[in-house]
Amino acid sequence: MTTSKRETAWKTGETLPPISLDLSLRRAIQAVAGTRDYYPFHHDATFARENGADGIFFNTMFLQAFAGRAANEWFGNDAFMRRMEVAMRGSNDVGKTLTAEGTVGEVREDGGRTLVDVECTLGTEDGPTTGVKFTMQLAPSG
Amino acid sequence: MPVLTDEQRAVIGVESEPRAAAYPVNEIMAQFFCEMVEDANPVYFDAGYARSTWLKGKIAPPPMLLIWRMGPVWPVREEGENPVSKLGLEAAGCTATIAVNAVQEYEQPLRYGDALTVTNRIASVGEEKTTRLGTGHFVTTLDTYRNQHGEVVGTHSFTLFIYRPAASHW
């Protein structure tokens, strides 16, 4: 967890340190409670298989939550998320480990705000599963 | 239905009536959300820390936007206008839905106690397509969230694939 502001400016192309989380069945149940998403794909393996999935997988809101956590660990607790796009490409399955990796994109000034665009990928042992693009507004300096 | 009907086309772009969120933006649900992904950011829960920042107080996790519109599981609420159900896809056998893409924009921080209202519209409906999962339609919805002052606090654009599950293939 970063609690202090970074002294040096972010630079395009910088690689951000990976952050991982185990996708246990217990966490899948937590995700149902934490997102209030009771769609059976996320808690009923039989339903999931009958509808073309391999089994229970984690939902969009969980992925948004994890990307949000990563974003603030990378850019500071009081950086503010302005935009996030999540593209589901593969399923995030129970039993895997989810890892967020990121690269700093454009760093720009916009009406007195410092904005950083980030290209992020969420993936498991199966490879990349989720493309995430987000924009953080950094805490004003000084 | 390989081609969209006139009835389906008529639903596209029509903004729903505002609907009040079932629960105010609240710290307890935010804690459950953060427990889920082990998010220890003090700006969500530590009032002293949060006041010391430019955000001038605690905020709710921005990515919770979609959660604030989830209704209670019980008792079942009158759903009111649901533009997606007006497409009639379920009657055509498209009983399963999977998320494809989600774009959230956050206009301002949400504060605990904010009472949100949501309007919703269908932004687009694709012609019928077949994927690994089955045959159905890509549908994009756009939710607009406003706070108790009538200010837009965020938007959520969701692209879903609503489909007839393929015959068992394993």
XYZ file of C-alpha atoms in Angstrom:
312
model
C 0.000 0.000 0.000
C 1.432 3.352 -0.986
C 0.672 6.131 1.433
C 2.990 8.871 0.285
C 3.104 10.727 -2.973
C 5.797 9.835 -5.435
C 8.465 12.477 -5.824
C 9.225 11.818 -9.461
C 6.803 12.224 -12.351
C 5.311 9.158 -14.005
C 6.761 8.371 -17.397
C 5.107 6.715 -20.348
C 6.230 3.129 -20.690
C 6.988 2.538 -17.014
C 6.099 -0.943 -15.864
C 4.021 -1.218 -12.708
C 4.673 -3.962 -10.136
C 2.302 -6.939 -10.470
C -0.354 -7.495 -7.800
C -1.872 -10.955 -7.249
C -4.894 -12.442 -5.513
C -5.931 -16.074 -5.114
C -9.287 -16.926 -6.684
C -10.461 -19.437 -4.108
C -14.019 -20.743 -3.991
C -14.369 -18.839 -0.710
C -13.448 -15.630 -2.528
C -16.027 -16.406 -5.222
C -18.667 -16.573 -2.480
C -17.337 -13.319 -1.007
C -17.629 -11.799 -4.468
C -21.307 -12.748 -4.681
C -21.912 -11.066 -1.332
C -19.619 -8.137 -2.052
C -21.157 -7.306 -5.427
C -24.717 -8.567 -4.806
C -24.538 -10.410 -8.111
C -26.606 -13.549 -7.675
C -26.518 -14.575 -11.324
C -25.913 -18.364 -11.182
C -22.777 -18.239 -13.370
C -20.971 -16.967 -10.296
C -22.094 -19.569 -7.738
C -23.612 -22.560 -9.570
C -21.099 -24.702 -11.457
C -23.796 -26.852 -13.072
C -25.622 -23.815 -14.442
C -22.320 -22.378 -15.637
C -21.413 -25.547 -17.565
C -24.909 -25.890 -19.038
C -24.553 -22.366 -20.415
C -21.195 -22.825 -22.061
C -18.712 -21.880 -19.319
C -16.130 -24.186 -17.783
C -17.453 -23.585 -14.282
C -17.952 -20.777 -11.782
C -16.135 -17.635 -12.839
C -15.689 -14.188 -11.294
C -17.941 -11.334 -12.348
C -17.266 -7.945 -13.897
C -17.698 -5.989 -10.669
C -15.080 -8.121 -8.944
C -12.631 -7.394 -11.765
C -13.439 -3.670 -11.538
C -12.797 -3.856 -7.789
C -9.448 -5.568 -8.198
C -8.336 -3.175 -10.938
C -9.405 -0.280 -8.692
C -7.310 -1.622 -5.839
C -4.297 -2.014 -8.136
C -4.771 1.501 -9.515
C -4.570 3.104 -6.072
C -1.672 0.919 -4.962
C 0.198 2.096 -8.032
C -0.779 5.794 -8.076
C -1.480 6.591 -4.424
C -4.383 6.220 -2.043
C -5.823 9.613 -2.923
C -5.485 9.338 -6.684
C -9.003 9.401 -8.143
C -10.208 7.046 -10.847
C -11.826 8.976 -13.732
C -12.547 6.208 -16.209
C -12.188 2.444 -16.428
C -12.857 0.109 -19.323
C -12.883 -3.628 -18.732
C -12.903 -6.046 -21.671
C -13.690 -9.663 -20.820
C -11.637 -11.955 -23.044
C -11.447 -15.145 -21.004
C -12.929 -16.366 -17.781
C -11.363 -15.849 -14.368
C -11.907 -19.288 -12.894
C -12.038 -20.544 -9.323
C -8.771 -22.174 -8.285
C -6.514 -19.807 -10.227
C -4.444 -16.828 -9.145
C -5.408 -13.463 -10.597
C -2.593 -11.025 -11.372
C -2.821 -7.383 -12.409
C 0.001 -6.014 -14.533
C 0.198 -2.517 -15.906
C 2.132 -0.085 -18.042
C 1.942 3.692 -17.840
C 0.497 5.205 -20.999
C 0.025 8.884 -21.675
C 0.642 11.329 -18.820
C -1.226 14.576 -19.485
C -2.352 17.855 -17.999
C -6.011 18.655 -18.505
C -7.439 21.850 -17.043
C -5.122 21.778 -14.054
C -5.515 18.048 -13.510
C -2.737 15.539 -13.981
C -4.154 12.455 -15.663
C -2.384 9.160 -16.255
C -3.686 6.596 -18.731
C -2.799 3.016 -17.916
C -2.872 -0.171 -19.943
C -3.512 -3.017 -17.541
C -4.003 -6.718 -18.038
C -5.594 -9.128 -15.620
C -4.632 -12.727 -16.104
C -4.381 -16.135 -14.510
C -2.179 -19.185 -15.061
C -4.279 -19.657 -18.224
C -2.979 -16.370 -19.657
C -4.511 -12.917 -20.044
C -8.239 -12.900 -19.320
C -9.219 -9.260 -19.058
C -8.047 -6.072 -20.709
C -8.340 -2.978 -18.525
C -7.742 0.612 -19.551
C -8.080 3.238 -16.881
C -7.367 6.903 -16.277
C -6.241 8.155 -12.873
C -6.316 11.728 -11.707
C -3.300 12.171 -9.461
C -3.500 14.083 -6.203
C -2.462 17.699 -6.812
C 1.150 18.260 -5.827
C 2.052 20.662 -3.041
C -34.572 -13.723 -34.779
C -31.650 -13.081 -37.097
C -32.767 -9.550 -37.967
C -34.024 -6.974 -35.473
C -37.745 -6.320 -35.488
C -39.294 -2.845 -35.617
C -40.420 -3.338 -32.010
C -36.835 -3.983 -30.955
C -35.485 -1.010 -32.888
C -38.080 1.221 -31.222
C -36.633 0.424 -27.788
C -33.113 1.564 -28.685
C -32.107 4.959 -27.332
C -35.200 5.516 -25.184
C -34.197 6.782 -21.739
C -35.996 5.102 -18.826
C -37.696 6.922 -16.004
C -35.336 7.666 -13.093
C -35.203 4.859 -10.578
C -34.017 5.328 -7.012
C -31.203 3.094 -5.822
C -32.379 0.628 -3.190
C -29.675 1.622 -0.715
C -27.797 4.857 -0.092
C -24.074 4.868 -0.857
C -22.857 3.312 2.380
C -19.707 2.380 4.178
C -20.715 -1.155 5.175
C -21.229 -2.287 1.587
C -17.971 -0.556 0.706
C -16.209 -2.597 3.394
C -17.600 -5.840 1.974
C -16.411 -4.716 -1.454
C -12.900 -3.997 -0.190
C -12.698 -7.221 1.840
C -13.450 -9.095 -1.368
C -10.271 -7.915 -3.119
C -8.196 -7.053 -0.011
C -8.221 -3.341 -0.762
C -6.707 -1.501 2.224
C -7.001 2.045 0.866
C -7.633 4.303 3.923
C -9.320 6.976 1.814
C -12.467 4.846 1.950
C -12.670 4.356 5.734
C -10.159 6.471 7.674
C -11.833 9.849 8.172
C -8.698 11.527 9.533
C -6.528 10.397 6.660
C -9.193 11.174 4.079
C -9.693 14.721 5.428
C -5.962 15.361 5.080
C -6.103 14.697 1.331
C -7.363 16.850 -1.528
C -10.517 14.702 -1.545
C -11.376 16.319 1.823
C -13.125 13.337 3.319
C -13.935 9.686 2.821
C -15.159 8.539 -0.577
C -16.792 5.311 -1.690
C -14.708 3.106 -4.018
C -15.422 4.493 -7.509
C -15.684 1.019 -9.120
C -18.724 0.270 -6.927
C -20.876 2.316 -9.309
C -22.791 -0.634 -10.768
C -23.386 -2.138 -7.333
C -25.395 0.851 -6.145
C -28.130 -0.034 -8.616
C -28.458 -3.689 -7.575
C -31.875 -4.227 -6.028
C -32.638 -6.258 -2.927
C -32.808 -10.009 -3.392
C -35.882 -10.059 -1.180
C -38.543 -8.861 -1.172
C -38.600 -8.649 -4.949
C -38.986 -5.053 -6.060
C -41.250 -3.997 -8.866
C -38.720 -3.813 -11.691
C -40.430 -0.977 -13.526
C -39.051 -0.233 -16.918
C -36.297 -2.575 -17.943
C -35.331 -1.711 -21.503
C -33.514 -5.015 -22.007
C -36.611 -7.056 -21.179
C -38.528 -5.030 -23.779
C -36.307 -6.529 -26.467
C -38.117 -9.852 -26.007
C -34.915 -11.856 -26.281
C -35.838 -14.201 -23.455
C -39.020 -15.244 -25.253
C -36.775 -16.077 -28.211
C -34.792 -18.472 -26.020
C -31.946 -16.115 -25.156
C -31.926 -17.018 -21.488
C -28.238 -16.528 -20.667
C -26.281 -13.292 -20.396
C -22.565 -12.737 -20.203
C -20.697 -9.458 -19.819
C -18.372 -8.545 -22.664
C -17.231 -4.990 -22.005
C -17.827 -2.372 -19.325
C -16.892 1.313 -19.372
C -17.350 3.429 -16.269
C -16.768 7.167 -16.094
C -16.605 8.850 -12.704
C -17.624 12.509 -12.757
C -17.182 13.114 -9.047
C -16.437 11.132 -5.892
C -19.361 9.381 -4.226
C -19.810 10.143 -0.536
C -21.422 7.919 2.053
C -25.041 8.940 2.423
C -25.482 9.944 -1.205
C -28.864 8.823 -2.545
C -28.543 7.914 -6.205
C -31.048 7.659 -8.992
C -30.350 5.833 -12.208
C -31.690 6.185 -15.707
C -30.983 3.537 -18.280
C -31.186 3.134 -22.006
C -30.208 0.672 -24.663
C -27.473 2.234 -26.733
C -27.271 -0.467 -29.380
C -28.407 -3.960 -30.307
C -26.424 -6.034 -32.755
C -27.795 -8.419 -35.351
C -27.831 -12.072 -34.322
C -24.387 -13.663 -33.945
C -23.099 -17.067 -32.987
C -20.163 -17.421 -30.609
C -18.632 -20.337 -28.703
C -21.322 -19.858 -26.057
C -24.361 -19.847 -28.300
C -26.418 -17.660 -30.626
C -27.689 -14.278 -29.558
C -27.254 -10.525 -29.610
C -24.653 -8.095 -28.343
C -26.585 -5.437 -26.427
C -25.035 -2.262 -25.021
C -26.807 -0.428 -22.211
C -25.936 2.960 -20.744
C -26.731 3.810 -17.116
C -26.515 7.406 -15.915
C -26.193 7.930 -12.158
C -27.264 11.129 -10.441
C -26.966 12.124 -6.808
C -29.554 13.774 -4.548
C -28.584 17.178 -5.993
C -29.392 16.046 -9.517
C -25.717 16.060 -10.527
C -24.427 13.317 -12.806
C -21.881 11.401 -10.733
C -21.040 8.678 -13.212
C -22.023 6.593 -16.199
C -21.760 2.906 -16.885
C -21.835 1.453 -20.377
C -22.251 -2.310 -20.410
C -22.001 -4.561 -23.456
C -23.680 -7.903 -22.865
C -24.046 -11.011 -24.997
C -27.578 -12.338 -24.495
C -27.826 -15.793 -26.019
C -29.422 -19.178 -26.476
C -26.926 -21.581 -24.936
C -25.368 -23.887 -27.522
C -26.283 -27.571 -27.267
C -24.067 -29.380 -24.807
C -20.661 -29.695 -26.432
C -18.609 -31.678 -23.967
